[in-house]
Short mmCIF file of C-alpha atoms in Angstrom, two decimals:
data_model
loop_
_atom_site.label_atom_id
_atom_site.label_comp_id
_atom_site.label_asym_id
_atom_site.label_seq_id
_atom_site.Cartn_x
_atom_site.Cartn_y
_atom_site.Cartn_z
CA MET A 201 -46.24 -82.69 -51.64
CA ALA A 202 -43.13 -84.69 -53.15
CA LYS A 203 -40.88 -82.73 -55.28
CA LYS A 204 -41.47 -83.39 -58.99
CA ASN A 205 -38.37 -82.91 -61.46
CA GLY A 206 -40.41 -82.49 -65.09
CA PRO A 207 -39.20 -79.68 -67.17
CA ILE A 208 -40.62 -76.37 -66.67
CA GLU A 209 -42.54 -74.68 -69.68
CA PHE A 210 -41.57 -71.17 -70.41
CA TRP A 211 -44.34 -69.61 -72.71
CA PHE A 212 -43.41 -66.30 -74.30
CA ASP A 213 -44.31 -63.63 -77.13
CA PHE A 214 -40.80 -62.16 -78.75
CA SER A 215 -42.52 -58.91 -78.55
CA SER A 216 -43.36 -58.95 -74.78
CA PRO A 217 -40.99 -56.79 -72.42
CA TYR A 218 -41.79 -58.80 -69.48
CA ALA A 219 -41.16 -61.89 -71.22
CA TYR A 220 -37.22 -60.55 -72.16
CA LEU A 221 -37.02 -59.77 -68.40
CA ALA A 222 -38.32 -63.33 -67.45
CA SER A 223 -35.91 -65.02 -70.10
CA THR A 224 -33.00 -63.53 -68.50
CA GLN A 225 -34.03 -65.19 -65.23
CA ILE A 226 -35.82 -68.71 -65.75
CA ASP A 227 -32.72 -70.92 -66.75
CA ASP A 228 -30.87 -69.99 -63.45
CA ILE A 229 -34.16 -70.45 -61.67
CA ALA A 230 -34.79 -74.00 -63.05
CA GLU A 231 -31.27 -74.95 -62.49
CA GLU A 232 -30.89 -74.19 -58.85
CA HIS A 233 -34.16 -76.72 -58.18
CA GLY A 234 -32.41 -79.43 -60.83
CA ARG A 235 -35.06 -78.52 -63.41
CA THR A 236 -34.95 -77.84 -67.25
CA VAL A 237 -36.75 -75.52 -69.20
CA LEU A 238 -38.82 -75.81 -72.47
CA TRP A 239 -38.84 -72.62 -74.13
CA LYS A 240 -42.19 -72.12 -75.97
CA PRO A 241 -42.74 -68.94 -78.26
CA PHE A 242 -46.24 -68.34 -79.21
CA LEU A 243 -48.12 -65.45 -80.69
CA VAL A 244 -50.11 -63.92 -77.76
CA GLY A 245 -52.26 -61.57 -79.85
CA ALA A 246 -54.17 -64.76 -80.72
CA ALA A 247 -54.49 -65.66 -77.42
CA MET A 248 -55.53 -62.36 -76.41
CA LYS A 249 -58.47 -62.44 -78.91
CA VAL A 250 -59.69 -65.55 -76.84
CA SER A 251 -58.97 -63.93 -73.37
CA GLY A 252 -60.41 -60.45 -74.28
CA ASN A 253 -57.19 -58.76 -73.04
CA ILE A 254 -55.88 -55.81 -74.79
CA PRO A 255 -52.36 -54.78 -75.44
CA LEU A 256 -50.58 -53.27 -72.26
CA LEU A 257 -49.34 -49.92 -73.45
CA ASN A 258 -52.63 -49.14 -75.30
CA GLN A 259 -54.43 -48.58 -71.86
CA PRO A 260 -54.20 -45.04 -70.40
CA LEU A 261 -52.71 -45.20 -66.92
CA LYS A 262 -51.86 -48.88 -67.32
CA GLY A 263 -49.54 -48.15 -70.06
CA ASP A 264 -47.49 -45.29 -68.26
CA TYR A 265 -47.30 -47.81 -65.57
CA VAL A 266 -46.01 -50.62 -67.66
CA LYS A 267 -43.03 -48.33 -69.05
CA ARG A 268 -41.70 -47.18 -65.73
CA ASP A 269 -42.14 -50.71 -64.16
CA ALA A 270 -40.33 -52.60 -67.15
CA ALA A 271 -37.43 -50.03 -66.86
CA ARG A 272 -37.04 -50.75 -63.09
CA PHE A 273 -37.42 -54.40 -63.57
CA ALA A 274 -34.43 -54.21 -65.78
CA ARG A 275 -32.42 -52.00 -63.11
CA LEU A 276 -33.38 -54.69 -60.39
CA TYR A 277 -32.23 -57.64 -62.57
CA GLY A 278 -29.23 -55.66 -63.95
CA VAL A 279 -29.95 -56.17 -67.61
CA ASP A 280 -29.95 -53.70 -70.65
CA PHE A 281 -33.51 -52.24 -71.54
CA THR A 282 -34.85 -49.53 -73.91
CA LEU A 283 -38.36 -49.91 -74.94
CA PRO A 284 -37.81 -50.17 -78.79
CA THR A 285 -39.30 -48.52 -81.84
CA PRO A 286 -41.43 -49.69 -83.34
CA PHE A 287 -43.22 -51.36 -80.49
CA PRO A 288 -44.86 -53.97 -80.09
CA ILE A 289 -43.92 -55.74 -83.17
CA ALA A 290 -45.49 -59.04 -84.98
CA SER A 291 -43.57 -61.61 -83.64
CA LEU A 292 -44.16 -64.34 -86.65
CA ALA A 293 -40.71 -63.98 -88.16
CA PRO A 294 -38.85 -65.05 -84.98
CA THR A 295 -41.28 -67.58 -83.59
CA ARG A 296 -40.97 -69.16 -86.82
CA ALA A 297 -37.22 -69.23 -86.79
CA PHE A 298 -37.22 -70.40 -83.19
CA TYR A 299 -39.43 -73.75 -84.47
CA TRP A 300 -37.29 -74.10 -87.32
CA LEU A 301 -34.32 -74.09 -85.15
CA ASN A 302 -35.77 -76.27 -82.41
CA GLY A 303 -36.78 -78.93 -84.75
CA GLN A 304 -32.81 -79.15 -85.65
CA ASN A 305 -31.27 -78.72 -82.05
CA ALA A 306 -33.14 -77.02 -78.75
CA ASP A 307 -29.94 -75.60 -77.75
CA LYS A 308 -29.68 -73.49 -80.74
CA ALA A 309 -33.18 -72.79 -80.32
CA LYS A 310 -32.68 -71.27 -77.01
CA LEU A 311 -29.73 -69.15 -78.03
CA PHE A 312 -31.62 -67.65 -80.87
CA ALA A 313 -34.49 -66.74 -78.58
CA SER A 314 -31.95 -65.26 -76.36
CA LEU A 315 -29.95 -63.33 -78.88
CA ALA A 316 -33.30 -62.21 -80.53
CA PHE A 317 -34.88 -60.75 -77.16
CA SER A 318 -31.34 -58.81 -76.69
CA ALA A 319 -31.30 -57.56 -80.22
CA TYR A 320 -34.90 -56.32 -80.02
CA TYR A 321 -34.83 -55.13 -76.28
CA ALA A 322 -30.96 -54.22 -75.82
CA ASP A 323 -30.12 -53.17 -79.36
CA GLY A 324 -33.30 -52.06 -80.75
CA ARG A 325 -33.16 -54.04 -84.10
CA ASP A 326 -36.60 -54.71 -85.39
CA ILE A 327 -36.97 -58.74 -85.08
CA SER A 328 -40.15 -58.68 -86.69
CA GLN A 329 -38.47 -58.40 -90.33
CA PRO A 330 -37.71 -61.95 -91.78
CA ASP A 331 -34.26 -60.83 -92.52
CA GLU A 332 -33.15 -59.54 -88.87
CA ALA A 333 -34.79 -62.99 -87.68
CA ALA A 334 -32.60 -64.94 -90.15
CA ALA A 335 -29.32 -62.75 -89.38
CA ILE A 336 -29.83 -63.82 -85.75
CA ALA A 337 -30.23 -67.42 -86.65
CA GLY A 338 -27.05 -67.22 -88.38
CA GLN A 339 -25.30 -66.63 -85.13
CA CYS A 340 -26.60 -69.94 -83.94
CA GLY A 341 -24.45 -72.52 -86.25
CA VAL A 342 -27.01 -72.34 -88.96
CA ASP A 343 -26.99 -70.49 -92.45
CA ALA A 344 -29.11 -67.30 -92.18
CA GLY A 345 -30.01 -67.80 -95.90
CA ALA A 346 -31.23 -71.16 -95.28
CA ALA A 347 -33.04 -69.73 -92.24
CA LEU A 348 -34.82 -67.17 -94.19
CA ALA A 349 -35.86 -69.51 -96.78
CA ALA A 350 -37.17 -71.97 -94.24
CA ILE A 351 -39.43 -69.36 -92.19
CA ALA A 352 -41.25 -68.87 -95.44
CA THR A 353 -42.02 -72.58 -95.83
CA PRO A 354 -45.72 -74.05 -94.87
CA GLU A 355 -44.20 -76.61 -92.38
CA VAL A 356 -42.39 -73.97 -90.41
CA LYS A 357 -45.11 -71.67 -90.56
CA GLU A 358 -47.60 -74.56 -89.33
CA MET A 359 -45.07 -75.23 -86.56
CA ALA A 360 -45.60 -71.60 -84.92
CA LYS A 361 -49.21 -72.06 -85.41
CA GLN A 362 -49.30 -75.20 -83.79
CA ALA A 363 -47.44 -74.04 -80.72
CA THR A 364 -50.03 -71.03 -80.48
CA GLN A 365 -52.56 -73.47 -80.51
CA GLU A 366 -50.99 -75.51 -77.88
CA ALA A 367 -50.85 -72.39 -75.50
CA ILE A 368 -54.65 -71.42 -76.22
CA ASP A 369 -55.28 -75.10 -75.26
CA LYS A 370 -53.33 -75.07 -72.05
CA GLY A 371 -54.89 -71.74 -70.88
CA VAL A 372 -51.88 -69.64 -71.62
CA PHE A 373 -53.38 -66.00 -71.92
CA GLY A 374 -50.55 -63.83 -71.15
CA SER A 375 -46.99 -63.47 -71.69
CA PRO A 376 -44.59 -64.83 -69.95
CA PHE A 377 -46.37 -67.74 -68.76
CA ILE A 378 -44.68 -70.37 -66.93
CA ILE A 379 -46.07 -73.93 -66.27
CA ALA A 380 -44.27 -76.00 -63.58
CA ASP A 381 -45.72 -79.47 -62.58
CA GLU A 382 -49.29 -78.47 -64.53
CA GLU A 383 -49.29 -75.48 -62.39
CA PRO A 384 -49.41 -72.04 -64.18
CA PHE A 385 -47.85 -68.88 -63.59
CA TRP A 386 -48.67 -65.68 -65.34
CA GLY A 387 -46.15 -63.04 -65.32
CA VAL A 388 -42.71 -61.99 -64.78
CA ASP A 389 -43.72 -60.78 -61.17
CA ARG A 390 -44.42 -64.49 -60.52
CA LEU A 391 -40.95 -65.54 -60.81
CA TRP A 392 -40.75 -65.48 -56.89
CA MET A 393 -43.97 -67.87 -56.84
CA VAL A 394 -42.50 -70.35 -59.15
CA GLU A 395 -39.24 -70.26 -56.96
CA GLU A 396 -41.35 -70.99 -53.97
CA TRP A 397 -43.21 -73.55 -56.11
CA LEU A 398 -40.06 -75.64 -57.02
CA GLU A 399 -38.70 -75.34 -53.67
CA THR A 400 -41.72 -76.74 -51.58
CA GLY A 401 -43.12 -79.05 -54.26
CA GLY A 402 -46.16 -77.32 -54.37
CA PHE A 403 -48.52 -75.34 -52.02
CA MET B 218 -30.45 -43.86 -52.71
CA ALA B 219 -31.22 -42.68 -49.21
CA LYS B 220 -33.74 -44.55 -47.48
CA LYS B 221 -36.94 -42.87 -46.77
CA ASN B 222 -39.44 -43.19 -43.96
CA GLY B 223 -42.65 -41.77 -45.05
CA PRO B 224 -46.14 -43.71 -45.09
CA ILE B 225 -47.05 -46.20 -47.60
CA GLU B 226 -50.14 -45.72 -49.46
CA PHE B 227 -52.17 -48.83 -49.72
CA TRP B 228 -55.21 -48.43 -52.20
CA PHE B 229 -57.79 -51.25 -52.50
CA ASP B 230 -61.30 -51.91 -53.41
CA PHE B 231 -63.13 -53.86 -50.98
CA SER B 232 -64.53 -56.13 -53.53
CA SER B 233 -60.78 -57.09 -54.90
CA PRO B 234 -59.75 -60.57 -53.78
CA TYR B 235 -56.22 -59.65 -54.13
CA ALA B 236 -56.61 -56.62 -52.27
CA TYR B 237 -57.92 -58.97 -49.28
CA LEU B 238 -54.73 -61.00 -49.61
CA ALA B 239 -52.28 -58.09 -49.77
CA SER B 240 -54.24 -56.34 -46.72
CA THR B 241 -53.32 -59.34 -44.56
CA GLN B 242 -49.48 -58.50 -45.26
CA ILE B 243 -49.01 -54.88 -45.84
CA ASP B 244 -48.63 -53.75 -42.36
CA ASP B 245 -46.23 -56.56 -41.28
CA ILE B 246 -43.99 -55.66 -44.44
CA ALA B 247 -44.17 -51.86 -43.50
CA GLU B 248 -43.50 -52.39 -39.98
CA GLU B 249 -40.26 -54.57 -40.73
CA HIS B 250 -39.11 -51.56 -42.58
CA GLY B 251 -40.12 -48.78 -39.91
CA ARG B 252 -42.98 -47.60 -42.27
CA THR B 253 -46.43 -47.09 -41.30
CA VAL B 254 -49.40 -47.76 -43.91
CA LEU B 255 -52.27 -45.43 -44.93
CA TRP B 256 -55.10 -47.85 -45.81
CA LYS B 257 -57.14 -45.98 -48.74
CA PRO B 258 -60.20 -47.99 -50.07
CA PHE B 259 -61.65 -46.32 -53.59
CA LEU B 260 -63.94 -47.85 -56.29
CA VAL B 261 -61.77 -49.37 -58.51
CA GLY B 262 -64.59 -49.90 -61.40
CA ALA B 263 -64.32 -45.82 -61.73
CA ALA B 264 -60.25 -46.04 -62.21
CA MET B 265 -61.12 -48.97 -64.71
CA LYS B 266 -63.41 -47.06 -66.86
CA VAL B 267 -60.46 -44.82 -67.48
CA SER B 268 -57.72 -47.65 -67.86
CA GLY B 269 -60.06 -49.62 -70.32
CA ASN B 270 -59.66 -52.59 -67.75
CA ILE B 271 -62.12 -55.21 -67.50
CA PRO B 272 -63.18 -57.12 -64.52
CA LEU B 273 -60.93 -60.28 -64.02
CA LEU B 274 -63.40 -62.90 -63.84
CA ASN B 275 -65.28 -61.91 -66.84
CA GLN B 276 -62.14 -63.01 -69.38
CA PRO B 277 -62.11 -66.36 -70.49
CA LEU B 278 -58.79 -68.30 -69.80
CA LYS B 279 -58.08 -65.53 -67.20
CA GLY B 280 -60.87 -65.62 -65.15
CA ASP B 281 -60.33 -69.47 -64.64
CA TYR B 282 -56.43 -68.54 -63.70
CA VAL B 283 -57.51 -65.74 -61.17
CA LYS B 284 -59.86 -68.32 -59.48
CA ARG B 285 -56.94 -70.96 -58.91
CA ASP B 286 -54.48 -68.32 -58.37
CA ALA B 287 -56.36 -66.57 -55.64
CA ALA B 288 -56.66 -69.74 -53.61
CA ARG B 289 -53.41 -70.95 -53.92
CA PHE B 290 -52.05 -67.28 -52.70
CA ALA B 291 -54.30 -67.56 -49.66
CA ARG B 292 -52.91 -71.15 -48.79
CA LEU B 293 -49.52 -69.65 -49.61
CA TYR B 294 -50.19 -66.85 -46.84
CA GLY B 295 -51.88 -69.36 -44.34
CA VAL B 296 -55.50 -67.11 -44.77
CA ASP B 297 -58.88 -68.16 -45.23
CA PHE B 298 -60.44 -67.41 -48.67
CA THR B 299 -63.45 -68.86 -50.47
CA LEU B 300 -64.63 -66.87 -53.45
CA PRO B 301 -67.77 -65.67 -52.40
CA THR B 302 -71.25 -65.17 -53.81
CA PRO B 303 -72.08 -62.45 -55.15
CA PHE B 304 -68.95 -61.70 -56.26
CA PRO B 305 -67.88 -58.94 -57.58
CA ILE B 306 -69.94 -56.57 -55.40
CA ALA B 307 -70.42 -52.78 -55.14
CA SER B 308 -68.12 -51.54 -52.64
CA LEU B 309 -69.83 -48.25 -51.85
CA ALA B 310 -71.29 -48.93 -48.68
CA PRO B 311 -67.95 -50.18 -47.15
CA THR B 312 -65.86 -47.51 -48.61
CA ARG B 313 -68.32 -45.01 -47.35
CA ALA B 314 -68.37 -46.81 -43.72
CA PHE B 315 -64.60 -46.55 -43.73
CA TYR B 316 -63.81 -43.08 -44.53
CA TRP B 317 -66.34 -42.04 -41.91
CA LEU B 318 -64.93 -43.96 -39.56
CA ASN B 319 -61.42 -42.68 -40.47
CA GLY B 320 -62.73 -39.45 -40.11
CA GLN B 321 -62.88 -40.07 -36.32
CA ASN B 322 -60.13 -42.41 -36.09
CA ALA B 323 -57.66 -43.72 -38.24
CA ASP B 324 -57.25 -47.30 -36.42
CA LYS B 325 -61.08 -47.75 -35.94
CA ALA B 326 -60.99 -47.53 -39.95
CA LYS B 327 -58.48 -49.93 -40.33
CA LEU B 328 -59.77 -52.38 -38.12
CA PHE B 329 -63.27 -51.90 -40.00
CA ALA B 330 -61.53 -52.52 -43.51
CA SER B 331 -59.66 -55.90 -42.04
CA LEU B 332 -63.11 -56.83 -40.72
CA ALA B 333 -64.99 -56.33 -43.64
CA PHE B 334 -62.37 -58.33 -45.86
CA SER B 335 -62.69 -61.24 -43.71
CA ALA B 336 -66.60 -61.04 -43.31
CA TYR B 337 -66.70 -61.10 -47.21
CA TYR B 338 -63.81 -63.47 -47.95
CA ALA B 339 -63.68 -65.55 -45.09
CA ASP B 340 -67.36 -65.71 -43.92
CA GLY B 341 -69.24 -64.77 -47.39
CA ARG B 342 -71.25 -62.02 -45.78
CA ASP B 343 -72.36 -59.61 -48.40
CA ILE B 344 -70.43 -56.27 -47.32
CA SER B 345 -72.23 -54.27 -50.25
CA GLN B 346 -75.27 -54.19 -48.22
CA PRO B 347 -75.33 -51.04 -46.08
CA ASP B 348 -76.68 -53.21 -42.92
CA GLU B 349 -73.87 -55.56 -43.21
CA ALA B 350 -71.31 -52.62 -43.52
CA ALA B 351 -72.80 -50.99 -40.58
CA ALA B 352 -72.98 -54.13 -38.71
CA ILE B 353 -69.38 -54.47 -39.10
CA ALA B 354 -68.33 -50.90 -37.98
CA GLY B 355 -70.31 -51.92 -34.93
CA GLN B 356 -67.55 -53.89 -34.06
CA CYS B 357 -64.98 -51.04 -34.30
CA GLY B 358 -66.09 -49.10 -31.39
CA VAL B 359 -68.85 -46.94 -32.87
CA ASP B 360 -72.86 -47.40 -32.97
CA ALA B 361 -74.00 -49.52 -35.71
CA GLY B 362 -77.02 -47.47 -36.22
CA ALA B 363 -75.03 -44.27 -36.53
CA ALA B 364 -72.83 -45.73 -38.90
CA LEU B 365 -75.70 -46.81 -41.40
CA ALA B 366 -77.15 -43.24 -40.92
CA ALA B 367 -73.61 -41.54 -41.77
CA ILE B 368 -73.23 -43.58 -44.88
CA ALA B 369 -76.26 -42.29 -46.38
CA THR B 370 -75.13 -38.57 -45.60
CA PRO B 371 -73.72 -36.36 -48.98
CA GLU B 372 -70.71 -35.53 -46.90
CA VAL B 373 -69.80 -39.23 -46.24
CA LYS B 374 -70.75 -40.15 -49.87
CA GLU B 375 -68.48 -37.41 -51.08
CA MET B 376 -65.59 -38.53 -48.87
CA ALA B 377 -65.54 -41.92 -51.10
CA LYS B 378 -65.90 -40.04 -54.37
CA GLN B 379 -62.91 -37.72 -53.32
CA ALA B 380 -60.75 -40.90 -52.42
CA THR B 381 -61.65 -42.39 -55.75
CA GLN B 382 -60.71 -39.19 -57.73
CA GLU B 383 -57.35 -38.93 -55.95
CA ALA B 384 -56.63 -42.63 -57.18
CA ILE B 385 -57.27 -41.63 -60.74
CA ASP B 386 -55.19 -38.54 -60.38
CA LYS B 387 -52.49 -40.48 -58.74
CA GLY B 388 -52.69 -42.95 -61.45
CA VAL B 389 -53.88 -45.81 -59.36
CA PHE B 390 -55.82 -48.15 -62.11
CA GLY B 391 -56.03 -51.24 -60.32
CA SER B 392 -56.34 -52.98 -56.72
CA PRO B 393 -54.41 -53.35 -54.98
CA PHE B 394 -52.18 -50.65 -55.68
CA ILE B 395 -49.43 -49.82 -53.26
CA ILE B 396 -47.34 -46.34 -53.49
CA ALA B 397 -44.15 -46.08 -51.59
CA ASP B 398 -41.98 -43.01 -51.90
CA GLU B 399 -44.32 -42.09 -54.82
CA GLU B 400 -43.12 -45.43 -56.90
CA PRO B 401 -46.58 -47.10 -57.77
CA PHE B 402 -46.74 -50.98 -57.47
CA TRP B 403 -49.81 -52.71 -58.82
CA GLY B 404 -50.70 -56.23 -57.58
CA VAL B 405 -50.52 -58.31 -54.65
CA ASP B 406 -47.83 -60.15 -56.64
CA ARG B 407 -45.64 -56.89 -56.22
CA LEU B 408 -45.50 -57.21 -52.50
CA TRP B 409 -42.15 -58.68 -52.97
CA MET B 410 -40.78 -55.71 -54.91
CA VAL B 411 -42.11 -53.32 -52.32
CA GLU B 412 -40.22 -55.21 -49.58
CA GLU B 413 -37.01 -55.27 -52.03
CA TRP B 414 -37.84 -51.09 -52.60
CA LEU B 415 -38.14 -50.61 -49.00
CA GLU B 416 -34.97 -52.47 -48.00
CA THR B 417 -32.91 -50.92 -50.52
CA GLY B 418 -34.22 -47.34 -50.56
CA GLY B 419 -35.11 -47.80 -54.19
CA PHE B 420 -33.38 -49.19 -57.38
#
């Protein structure tokens, strides 16, 4: 199959530890293969209602595994990780802040997403709070007060809603979820397969 | 961490397509790192009752993904794969046949498991049927009639039950599931991580 060069879609929920882990790797993987990445936060809870999934940590046995697994993944990647309290969180506020920023500048939005993930998973800040999300936006070259006001508007709320609907329409049922050349890959544990896909042009 | 050399436990349900895929790789991975593999079939349905999981293909969105994903995994590994009908199946008969053989000779049991997986996932034979399971045992240097009789005995039924209980006690909640040096790895998509673990002695 001929190699393609379109952007990779990186779907994620800000509350997902595996999405945080993937977020520390995805741009490097894409760059190595001459690709760019579209970061696309969404509300995975809405997709889970469609798919019948239940949150990982609510499941006996599996929940214990996931806690251990996320921590070892972070060691392997060499990134800071502490399962925060509260967990999970509603990711509405950071998702809205992301799309508001994205409407102005995609790089600012991506910087916001990285900072928000670190704030939650490395520093334990509750990014579900609008003022925390707005403060992080304030580190991205926009006014924090303007961010706080923006994420309460119907227009920005609609952006987050539409992104979630787009995810469901594309069959995105978990977080993280990567789409490369219309091929879906679910989970940080598939980044090796995404690399293989990009390297070979598909299999 | 110092490298260890104990056997790797390979837990699987005969009905699991991802376990079939993993079964084609696990011995090679172990051998490359000077390890052996204990093949341990169990009834994942019982573990799912504990963990609250539901079968993959019964989930909207996720079910479609899994069908596509299993097929591409098989292409990547270069192994035959067709999602059989019926699917899933009750894996009692092959699990019992496995443990009956294993009581005599571990190599025969492993050969049986490989043949049973191929019979189901490459040739579409319904290995949930005791006579099919027994016929496959007959290809492993034992009498098929003796196998058919054996898997109906309380002793052999108890072996399969105990294996499933051992799986649950060890926190095995899915299939395939690999335990190396007491470290748990869930899913064929983690074989790369098992390799990394064996290579580095742990992380």
